[in-house]
XYZ file of C-alpha atoms in Angstrom:
692
model
C 20.098 -11.448 35.680
C 20.052 -8.775 32.562
C 21.688 -5.554 33.465
C 22.296 -2.216 31.187
C 25.763 -1.838 32.499
C 26.456 -5.860 30.519
C 26.179 -4.295 27.773
C 28.895 -1.603 28.104
C 31.627 -3.775 26.691
C 32.179 -3.820 22.813
C 28.208 -2.264 21.482
C 27.514 0.739 24.125
C 28.861 4.020 25.395
C 29.236 4.604 28.737
C 29.684 7.784 30.782
C 27.918 10.752 29.639
C 25.035 10.594 27.107
C 24.607 13.297 24.771
C 22.123 14.835 27.290
C 24.446 14.798 30.312
C 23.134 12.336 32.288
C 26.038 10.605 33.808
C 23.346 7.184 34.173
C 22.121 6.857 30.926
C 23.539 4.907 28.459
C 23.935 6.171 25.123
C 23.703 2.983 22.450
C 25.852 3.301 19.232
C 25.484 0.849 15.978
C 27.617 -1.790 15.147
C 27.737 -3.357 11.920
C 26.469 -7.244 11.417
C 29.012 -8.939 9.865
C 25.732 -10.133 6.757
C 22.123 -10.991 6.239
C 20.864 -14.394 8.199
C 18.186 -16.087 5.451
C 14.978 -16.616 5.696
C 14.028 -13.517 7.653
C 16.187 -14.243 10.544
C 18.374 -11.062 9.932
C 17.321 -9.986 5.975
C 17.213 -6.125 4.168
C 13.027 -5.196 5.030
C 12.701 -4.804 0.591
C 13.829 -8.770 0.706
C 9.809 -8.493 2.414
C 8.604 -5.749 0.379
C 6.381 -8.092 -1.164
C 4.546 -9.459 2.339
C 2.050 -6.594 2.495
C 2.341 -6.577 6.305
C 6.199 -6.458 6.567
C 6.914 -3.943 4.523
C 3.693 -1.288 5.518
C 5.625 -2.051 9.212
C 8.661 -1.058 7.408
C 7.639 2.216 6.596
C 6.884 3.793 10.034
C 10.363 2.088 11.891
C 13.310 5.042 11.558
C 16.263 5.725 13.024
C 18.180 8.623 14.999
C 21.002 9.890 15.325
C 22.430 13.490 17.157
C 21.642 16.118 15.201
C 24.183 17.308 12.341
C 24.647 13.308 11.501
C 27.167 10.675 12.599
C 26.242 7.275 13.369
C 22.965 5.600 13.823
C 22.205 5.392 17.694
C 18.814 3.339 17.959
C 15.825 2.559 16.420
C 12.228 3.621 16.584
C 8.445 3.454 16.148
C 6.344 5.400 15.007
C 2.937 5.357 17.573
C 1.111 8.831 15.727
C 1.165 11.321 13.389
C 3.867 12.816 15.523
C 4.958 11.180 18.491
C 7.440 8.578 18.333
C 8.641 6.116 21.355
C 12.809 4.638 21.314
C 14.428 3.377 24.496
C 15.677 6.004 27.239
C 18.879 3.931 27.903
C 19.914 5.499 24.190
C 20.375 9.319 25.679
C 17.559 11.352 25.739
C 18.659 13.964 23.984
C 16.888 16.956 24.091
C 16.441 16.924 20.118
C 17.158 13.964 17.332
C 16.614 13.834 13.833
C 14.700 11.248 13.131
C 15.393 8.818 9.103
C 13.431 6.553 7.726
C 14.292 4.773 4.553
C 12.285 2.948 2.083
C 13.784 1.252 -1.207
C 13.103 1.896 -4.499
C 14.318 -0.571 -5.861
C 14.886 -4.662 -5.128
C 18.435 -4.290 -4.510
C 20.647 -1.356 -2.156
C 21.007 1.087 -4.711
C 17.953 3.030 -4.401
C 17.735 3.486 -0.814
C 15.546 6.934 -0.085
C 15.970 8.833 3.063
C 13.782 11.800 4.934
C 15.175 13.486 7.824
C 12.645 15.105 10.788
C 13.600 17.108 13.533
C 12.691 15.659 16.717
C 11.985 16.135 20.909
C 12.224 14.592 23.971
C 8.830 14.592 26.054
C 9.138 12.203 29.056
C 11.269 9.186 29.590
C 10.465 6.182 32.646
C 13.819 5.680 32.959
C 14.432 4.715 35.851
C 12.233 2.125 36.302
C 11.530 0.831 32.714
C 13.089 2.061 30.084
C 10.737 3.419 26.977
C 11.093 7.278 25.753
C 8.084 8.952 23.462
C 9.383 12.620 21.054
C 6.921 14.319 19.289
C 8.655 14.519 15.262
C 7.269 17.440 13.497
C 6.267 17.537 9.953
C 8.672 18.435 6.988
C 8.784 21.492 5.183
C 5.923 20.195 2.675
C 4.211 19.880 5.857
C 3.959 16.262 6.357
C 3.520 14.948 9.817
C 5.843 11.833 9.426
C 3.734 9.297 11.133
C 0.971 10.560 7.690
C 3.657 9.873 5.129
C 5.293 7.029 6.437
C 2.426 5.790 8.644
C 2.368 4.261 12.655
C 1.710 1.015 14.597
C -0.883 0.854 16.973
C -0.595 -0.783 20.440
C -1.800 -4.211 21.441
C -1.990 -4.115 25.657
C -2.924 -8.189 25.815
C -0.670 -10.401 27.825
C 1.754 -12.701 25.675
C 2.521 -16.152 26.181
C 5.447 -17.695 25.185
C 5.532 -19.423 21.640
C 4.125 -16.128 20.015
C 5.481 -15.381 16.665
C 6.726 -12.205 16.894
C 8.911 -9.621 14.179
C 10.890 -6.346 14.388
C 12.350 -3.862 12.178
C 15.511 -1.740 12.739
C 18.644 -0.084 11.187
C 22.485 -0.927 11.413
C 24.983 -0.483 9.388
C 26.044 -4.518 6.676
C 29.560 -5.445 6.141
C 29.020 -7.481 4.102
C 29.040 -7.415 0.527
C 31.662 -4.747 0.518
C 31.972 -1.945 1.036
C 29.507 -1.412 3.849
C 26.530 -0.805 3.248
C 25.456 2.519 5.459
C 21.874 1.689 6.837
C 20.438 -1.590 6.710
C 16.855 -1.886 7.590
C 16.745 -5.095 8.725
C 13.602 -7.569 9.431
C 13.533 -9.885 12.088
C 11.120 -12.161 13.591
C 11.521 -14.912 15.752
C 8.942 -16.265 19.295
C 8.723 -15.032 22.966
C 11.022 -17.533 24.438
C 10.264 -16.017 28.343
C 7.347 -14.051 29.612
C 9.159 -13.852 33.618
C 12.605 -12.480 32.800
C 14.269 -9.923 34.873
C 16.498 -7.139 34.937
C 17.324 -3.355 35.451
C 14.517 -2.731 33.068
C 11.971 -4.349 34.848
C 12.262 -2.262 38.095
C 9.097 -1.661 40.498
C 8.715 1.992 39.997
C 7.710 2.168 43.554
C 11.586 0.974 44.786
C 13.452 3.747 43.187
C 15.405 4.875 45.260
C 17.241 8.080 45.314
C 21.158 7.404 45.048
C 23.116 9.639 48.455
C 26.272 10.102 46.590
C 24.137 12.264 43.542
C 21.127 13.570 45.491
C 19.153 11.970 42.185
C 17.368 8.529 41.931
C 19.047 5.155 39.703
C 18.096 1.917 38.066
C 21.517 0.955 41.205
C 18.778 1.364 43.729
C 16.635 -0.874 41.846
C 13.685 -3.929 42.469
C 13.573 -6.322 40.194
C 10.414 -8.239 39.102
C 10.225 -11.279 36.529
C 8.174 -9.530 33.932
C 10.332 -9.264 31.066
C 10.167 -10.624 27.633
C 12.792 -12.229 26.078
C 12.697 -13.461 22.590
C 14.970 -15.290 20.323
C 15.183 -12.628 17.345
C 18.577 -11.318 15.494
C 20.198 -7.908 16.985
C 22.525 -6.019 17.926
C 23.519 -2.183 19.070
C 21.280 -0.208 16.955
C 18.323 -1.816 17.089
C 18.091 -1.133 21.061
C 14.885 1.122 21.081
C 12.817 -1.059 17.862
C 9.634 -2.552 19.225
C 8.294 -6.285 18.105
C 5.636 -6.459 16.555
C 2.454 -9.680 16.340
C 3.437 -11.400 13.936
C -0.710 -11.942 13.173
C -2.266 -8.823 13.882
C 1.131 -6.151 12.790
C 0.474 -4.407 16.275
C 3.216 -3.554 18.379
C 3.152 -6.208 21.471
C 6.975 -5.175 22.759
C 8.000 -2.172 23.551
C 11.267 -0.338 23.134
C 14.321 -2.632 23.098
C 16.486 -3.411 25.870
C 19.476 -5.097 25.928
C 20.641 -7.469 23.836
C 22.142 -11.077 24.904
C 24.376 -11.421 22.241
C 25.761 -9.292 20.001
C 24.466 -9.447 16.234
C 22.679 -13.155 17.616
C 19.910 -13.957 18.721
C 17.995 -12.910 21.808
C 16.000 -9.632 22.955
C 14.472 -8.340 26.275
C 11.853 -5.858 27.334
C 8.925 -5.398 27.840
C 5.925 -4.904 26.708
C 3.886 -2.264 26.004
C 0.806 -4.053 28.147
C 3.109 -3.845 31.127
C 4.115 -0.459 30.728
C 0.813 0.948 29.730
C -0.175 -0.599 33.233
C 3.038 0.881 35.237
C 5.570 2.197 33.497
C 6.175 5.353 35.240
C 7.667 8.798 34.734
C 9.632 9.882 37.952
C 9.706 13.856 38.868
C 11.841 13.428 41.477
C 14.923 14.060 38.950
C 16.470 17.722 38.449
C 19.722 16.846 36.686
C 17.986 15.505 33.258
C 14.482 15.505 34.668
C 12.106 12.514 32.706
C 9.812 15.236 31.921
C 10.775 18.194 29.355
C 8.621 20.992 30.423
C 9.480 23.629 27.525
C 8.919 21.049 24.451
C 5.042 19.994 26.432
C 4.778 23.505 27.174
C 4.938 24.132 23.200
C 2.527 21.581 22.294
C 0.295 23.607 24.152
C -0.127 21.152 27.211
C 0.820 21.208 30.815
C 3.810 19.004 31.623
C 2.566 18.799 35.596
C 0.047 16.067 33.785
C 2.654 13.719 32.995
C 4.308 12.657 35.876
C 3.624 9.075 37.197
C 1.806 6.764 35.539
C 2.023 6.500 31.960
C -1.693 5.952 30.889
C -3.103 7.157 34.779
C -6.421 6.704 33.272
C -6.499 3.044 32.153
C -7.738 3.368 29.033
C -4.926 1.708 27.373
C -3.300 4.590 25.964
C -0.250 6.856 26.319
C -2.452 10.120 28.004
C -0.258 12.530 26.865
C -0.968 11.352 23.472
C -3.975 10.882 23.938
C -4.185 14.647 25.588
C -2.415 15.947 22.688
C -4.485 14.313 19.829
C -7.299 15.392 21.671
C -5.892 18.737 21.692
C -4.676 19.061 17.994
C -6.766 16.460 16.144
C -5.426 15.331 12.732
C -3.593 17.249 10.497
C -6.091 18.831 7.625
C -4.946 17.320 4.725
C -7.883 15.330 1.223
C -8.256 11.864 2.531
C -9.076 10.572 5.300
C -9.218 6.943 6.420
C -11.412 6.518 9.464
C -10.849 2.528 9.939
C -12.396 2.426 13.628
C -9.148 -0.455 13.856
C -6.888 2.246 16.271
C -7.978 2.972 19.535
C -5.893 6.409 19.435
C -8.067 7.347 16.331
C -11.096 5.492 17.732
C -10.297 8.391 21.146
C -11.009 11.268 18.790
C -14.668 10.243 17.569
C -17.343 11.871 20.367
C -20.679 9.746 20.920
C -23.889 11.699 21.063
C -27.070 10.363 22.475
C -25.974 6.342 21.923
C -24.274 4.206 23.056
C -21.643 3.584 21.339
C -18.524 0.972 21.144
C -15.588 0.132 18.931
C -14.310 -2.554 18.304
C -10.636 -2.673 16.553
C -10.342 -6.404 15.690
C -12.979 -6.318 13.156
C -12.647 -2.657 12.588
C -15.860 -1.550 13.281
C -18.265 0.783 15.459
C -21.662 -0.630 16.972
C -24.769 2.525 17.578
C -27.235 1.206 19.868
C -30.054 4.209 20.109
C -33.046 4.192 22.394
C -34.459 7.446 22.150
C -36.162 9.340 19.642
C -35.663 12.881 18.405
C -32.738 13.550 15.558
C -30.198 13.931 17.573
C -26.195 12.673 16.311
C -25.372 9.829 17.644
C -21.226 10.138 16.651
C -19.681 13.247 15.331
C -15.779 14.047 14.805
C -14.691 17.210 15.109
C -11.399 16.611 14.975
C -10.287 16.528 10.962
C -10.303 20.468 10.796
C -11.971 20.033 7.281
C -11.971 23.150 5.541
C -14.512 24.710 3.030
C -14.911 22.932 -0.384
C -16.971 20.062 -2.014
C -16.635 16.615 0.411
C -17.419 12.953 -0.418
C -17.971 10.303 2.256
C -18.232 6.662 2.215
C -19.365 4.288 4.995
C -20.340 0.766 5.151
C -23.377 0.277 7.960
C -25.198 -3.597 8.926
C -28.773 -3.011 9.878
C -28.614 -4.966 12.933
C -32.739 -3.374 13.622
C -34.082 0.606 13.213
C -37.496 1.803 12.612
C -37.361 2.692 9.178
C -35.197 1.308 6.793
C -33.349 4.732 6.565
C -32.942 5.367 10.456
C -28.693 6.645 10.234
C -27.765 10.099 8.681
C -24.340 11.047 7.942
C -23.204 14.398 6.819
C -21.092 17.212 7.723
C -22.248 20.111 9.363
C -20.654 23.558 10.488
C -21.454 26.832 11.386
C -21.080 30.635 9.902
C -17.805 32.377 10.670
C -19.754 35.553 10.479
C -23.739 34.771 12.088
C -22.859 32.036 13.305
C -25.728 29.846 12.399
C -24.787 25.954 12.227
C -25.646 24.354 9.096
C -25.514 21.022 7.772
C -25.790 19.008 4.519
C -25.807 15.244 3.921
C -28.868 12.356 3.608
C -30.010 9.281 4.810
C -28.877 5.659 4.632
C -31.183 3.582 3.211
C -30.208 0.339 4.447
C -33.179 -2.374 5.759
C -32.402 -4.400 8.973
C -31.112 -7.377 8.448
C -29.250 -7.420 4.199
C -25.964 -7.298 5.956
C -23.676 -4.917 4.822
C -24.503 -1.777 2.200
C -21.927 0.847 1.173
C -23.448 4.615 1.593
C -21.463 7.885 -0.227
C -22.620 11.106 0.177
C -21.242 13.713 -1.147
C -21.176 17.930 0.734
C -20.002 20.811 -0.772
C -19.501 23.530 1.997
C -19.020 27.440 2.325
C -16.395 29.032 2.562
C -17.491 31.381 5.318
C -17.947 27.660 7.507
C -15.766 26.649 10.070
C -16.007 24.086 13.131
C -16.607 21.291 10.499
C -17.162 17.933 11.400
C -18.952 14.542 10.050
C -21.849 13.028 11.943
C -23.839 10.376 12.187
C -27.628 10.846 13.662
C -31.142 9.178 13.407
C -34.292 10.459 14.700
C -35.257 6.400 15.507
C -34.892 3.187 17.608
C -31.345 1.965 16.151
C -28.675 -0.998 16.421
C -26.019 -0.279 13.503
C -22.402 -1.457 12.965
C -20.548 1.328 10.850
C -16.881 0.868 9.266
C -14.877 1.805 7.335
C -15.713 5.812 7.087
C -14.065 7.701 4.346
C -13.804 11.153 4.251
C -11.882 12.700 0.930
C -11.686 16.318 -0.963
C -12.503 16.602 -4.530
C -9.970 16.169 -6.282
C -7.305 15.012 -4.370
C -5.139 12.874 -5.684
C -4.815 9.010 -4.791
C -0.900 9.040 -4.985
C -0.535 6.764 -2.232
C 1.815 8.623 -0.376
C -0.028 9.032 2.656
C -0.926 6.281 5.288
C -4.484 6.739 4.509
C -4.386 6.091 0.835
C -2.490 3.459 1.300
C -5.105 1.871 3.994
C -7.694 0.214 1.824
C -5.401 -1.276 -1.210
C -7.026 -4.813 -0.653
C -6.241 -8.334 -2.689
C -9.316 -9.617 -3.911
C -8.165 -13.125 -4.130
C -8.187 -13.482 -1.147
C -8.814 -10.406 1.065
C -5.029 -10.267 2.299
C -3.815 -6.324 2.899
C -2.592 -5.666 -1.115
C 0.750 -4.520 -2.231
C 1.817 -0.856 -1.857
C 5.415 -0.474 -1.797
C 7.876 2.262 -2.424
C 8.174 2.431 -6.682
C 6.313 5.463 -7.089
C 6.445 7.885 -10.451
C 9.001 10.384 -8.140
C 10.072 7.362 -6.444
C 14.057 7.917 -8.468
C 14.735 11.170 -6.533
C 12.543 10.108 -2.766
C 10.477 7.893 -1.994
C 6.888 7.827 -3.104
C 4.877 4.743 -3.179
C 2.616 3.255 -6.092
C 0.160 0.124 -5.909
C 1.750 -3.400 -7.010
C -0.955 -5.173 -9.239
C 0.460 -8.838 -9.161
C 0.215 -11.810 -11.152
C -1.512 -14.918 -8.862
C -1.331 -18.573 -10.042
C -3.703 -19.894 -7.994
C -6.194 -17.496 -9.983
C -4.653 -16.555 -12.789
C -8.245 -14.958 -13.357
C -8.627 -12.867 -10.502
C -8.226 -9.153 -9.206
C -5.270 -9.062 -6.918
C -5.674 -5.833 -6.536
C -9.060 -3.654 -5.687
C -9.976 -0.648 -3.009
C -13.792 -0.060 -2.488
C -13.236 2.645 -0.792
C -13.625 6.056 -2.934
C -16.693 6.907 -2.716
C -18.136 7.336 -6.060
C -21.429 8.816 -5.835
C -24.430 6.379 -7.614
C -25.810 7.999 -10.369
C -22.919 9.878 -11.122
C -20.004 10.368 -14.213
C -16.851 9.187 -13.368
C -13.654 8.926 -15.854
C -10.495 7.000 -13.409
C -7.696 8.016 -14.520
C -3.887 6.637 -13.933
C -0.219 6.100 -14.359
C 1.472 2.786 -14.866
C 4.654 1.018 -15.715
C 5.995 -2.670 -16.160
C 7.994 -3.963 -13.245
C 8.027 -7.273 -15.255
C 8.701 -7.334 -19.041
C 5.470 -8.971 -21.408
C 2.749 -7.597 -18.958
C -0.585 -7.072 -19.955
C -2.621 -4.747 -17.267
C -6.245 -4.352 -16.958
C -9.078 -2.928 -14.270
C -12.741 -2.310 -14.368
C -15.027 -0.748 -12.039
C -17.689 -2.539 -10.775
C -21.370 -0.960 -9.264
C -22.905 -3.499 -6.959
C -21.262 -6.740 -8.820
C -21.786 -4.799 -12.238
C -19.350 -3.990 -14.895
C -19.481 -0.240 -15.719
C -16.124 0.305 -17.293
C -13.419 -2.400 -18.172
C -9.985 -0.810 -19.678
C -7.023 -2.776 -20.665
C -3.671 -1.159 -20.902
C 0.861 -2.676 -21.677
C 2.882 -1.550 -18.859
C 5.852 -0.179 -20.173
C 9.737 0.426 -18.689
C 8.562 4.093 -18.545
C 6.202 5.954 -16.684
C 2.311 6.264 -19.051
C -0.554 7.768 -18.078
C -3.967 6.534 -19.556
C -7.644 7.194 -18.566
C -10.811 5.185 -18.444
C -14.243 5.904 -20.916
C -16.788 7.972 -19.357
C -18.811 5.724 -17.288
C -21.721 5.777 -14.681
C -22.035 3.756 -11.687
C -24.994 3.259 -10.847
C -24.842 2.520 -6.980
C -22.814 3.627 -4.108
C -21.554 0.345 -3.688
C -18.304 0.728 -6.359
C -15.211 -1.767 -6.571
C -12.061 -0.398 -8.326
C -10.073 -3.488 -9.507
C -6.671 -4.223 -11.403
C -5.372 -7.010 -12.471
C -3.303 -9.099 -14.971
C -4.430 -9.708 -18.106
C -1.086 -11.112 -20.493
C 2.514 -12.313 -18.083
C 3.261 -14.191 -14.971
C 5.062 -10.757 -13.542
C 3.743 -7.876 -11.523
C 3.174 -3.972 -12.918
C 2.567 -0.760 -10.672
C 0.067 1.974 -10.685
C 0.326 5.621 -9.755
C -1.685 8.778 -7.742
C -5.097 7.949 -9.955
C -7.708 10.696 -10.292
C -11.001 10.640 -10.015
C -13.271 12.911 -12.493
C -16.501 13.684 -12.179
C -18.117 13.902 -15.854
C -21.232 15.430 -17.036
C -24.368 13.355 -16.220
C -27.708 12.818 -18.443
C -30.791 13.903 -17.729
C -32.794 9.551 -18.588
C -36.347 10.145 -19.722
C -37.698 6.424 -19.957
C -40.399 5.879 -21.763
C -39.680 9.091 -24.389
C -37.849 9.189 -27.809
C -36.382 12.171 -29.498
C -36.001 11.528 -33.228
C -33.273 13.777 -35.072
C -30.368 15.989 -34.751
C -28.889 11.995 -35.496
C -24.676 11.205 -36.093
C -24.459 7.573 -35.769
C -27.052 4.553 -34.581
C -25.689 0.797 -33.614
C -27.179 -2.124 -32.343
C -25.555 -3.283 -28.448
C -24.629 -5.748 -27.026
C -27.568 -6.044 -24.470
C -30.467 -4.847 -23.662
C -29.619 -1.974 -21.363
C -30.220 2.116 -21.983
C -27.059 2.493 -19.852
C -25.171 1.579 -22.676
C -26.299 3.804 -25.199
C -26.000 6.676 -22.602
C -21.878 5.708 -21.973
C -21.660 5.262 -25.965
C -22.873 9.504 -25.932
C -21.077 9.938 -22.772
C -17.413 8.287 -24.578
C -18.241 10.954 -27.765
C -17.451 14.173 -27.751
C -20.393 15.889 -30.545
C -22.876 13.373 -28.587
C -24.933 15.631 -26.410
C -28.864 13.154 -26.833
C -29.355 9.745 -27.062
C -32.627 7.517 -27.299
C -32.296 4.035 -26.649
C -35.140 1.700 -29.147
C -35.586 -1.820 -26.804
C -35.572 -4.870 -29.197
C -38.246 -6.058 -31.512
C -39.146 -2.073 -32.811
C -35.868 -1.819 -35.142
C -34.128 -5.032 -34.799
C -34.323 -8.772 -33.025
C -31.923 -6.587 -30.901
C -31.885 -3.356 -28.977
C -30.776 -0.103 -30.348
C -28.859 3.164 -29.901
C -29.077 6.883 -31.948
C -26.566 9.241 -30.736
C -27.372 13.349 -31.160
C -25.771 16.416 -31.816
C -28.765 18.287 -30.207
C -31.770 17.441 -28.221
C -34.382 17.452 -30.363
C -38.240 17.625 -29.403
C -39.536 14.714 -27.021
C -42.437 12.847 -27.990
C -44.294 9.833 -25.390
C -43.141 6.218 -26.819
C -43.299 3.525 -24.422
C -40.741 1.111 -26.292
C -38.103 3.747 -25.891
C -36.692 6.106 -23.753
C -33.661 8.985 -24.152
C -31.182 11.252 -22.101
C -29.762 14.176 -22.402
C -26.321 15.670 -20.962
C -27.028 18.516 -17.999
């Protein structure tokens, strides 16, 4: 039998919890004697080379009482503002949540950031989950938007399933002892049939006649607890356990530890919490629903006694209601990957059958009627007026016409109340596989109620993925969960390495992309991002900061447009941050892949603060010659007029060009750059162009 009372020896503090409740047991940290190798109990910075573990660690804070002191418990962000921890840690009305990242591969470069949180509800006495609301920092950034959050996976678990956890404690060695080390522990599920106080059947929690309040002493234990062999310690209470394959939260807040500073953890699965996790409304000494804190969010506290998930949609009702009410926080970059049930719930289905599949991160839209109508819309992004670029991947199974879907923004004029929209039809013939599309929309200053709309006017069966909404001028700085999401290893498709080693990491948490040599594919591209929403036919420069992590490194980046290289840029990282820009280039389609690679050395370098700088475009004139006003002429390496246009775009004095086909002025194609726009003459072997 696993009783919370059994923890009162050396690692827990009995008696009154910080909220004054006599039955809540507030755990406090206990130092770990020494790290245990191979991921058993190691400082998480040793695992920053694994991008999934690093990502999970950013979203795994610890907490303590306001004003400082020792760590009380660990916790997990499950959304932009909501955090879960163990109810037995004490349920203080207010607490300080502390995030920790490492700016170097050691313990000397710790970067802390604290947020204030208020308790909303808990499932004590029948189980051990507490839910808190954590407000934004002074810059208006929500903790989950900045550090990330971990989605819940509600599948049944089995003995042998691989799991891991991120948690916080001091470390006694090496001396002097280190305060607050974030540890990574991994192991497997050892039992799904344990029992203890935290496995109480909600229907059997009785009122204690001596106190007049419900308590865990009147419990009815059930064999439903999850046990694992993960390392634990006091202070690890409240930490979640994640699937080692999906990196989702599968075991809820840690309730008990069988051996202090050793193996053995016990808690409930998230599946069980969503099945019958219950908020007991009978408590009066320590209400399990904090009415004032919930009311302050604009919600009705009376709705949140009883089951956490009354509608059985595998989401915590209070979280779902809050995010439907408030929507996403306004920002410059939204990555809508369809991988999160919580975020998918913010979409509004239209006149179609809409099915989300979080396993493959797509949404399927099936429409069997005619007439132009929305089939899917998102009105909860809190977008503001300005210029936005949207991108989406589409796989058309069937459609009456090749352009069966429309993507854009819709808004209402705040003065006239007239609804307007702007976007374009996405041409994707059925059966051609996934295609990338990008749209640019400018929303006027008097617009309100701006929403993303996918529409159709015909029969259609299509899958959509990787939808991005990006405000023009937004810097890809890797400092929000959404800007870190789409970085991938272009060698193996795995998540890209994004580490807290950015330009400003010497003073605060600041992320950067790590580009690391891959011996298995030395000529490959270890980092790429296809979600910059570059518009086909437009010209751009990409600028970025870079710095070496290993000596002797050479860097290279390129942009592919539907597989064709449109620009290549080399640079040599040094020990200090440097800034560079690519040449001016034109992407030929919406399907563009930004890649970073290693041109020399076998180590790694960092990239931060990527900016997308639109450039003036050219009016192209096939079959046209514009003789005169020449400033230079030269042979081209290929018979491609775009190479001549690129040359003009990157020559400050050039405003026009003429391309001459091979065989006219020699065996190769020739390019003429001009400082004015001479008169045009028809000539089939030429193509001219001039800056708009």
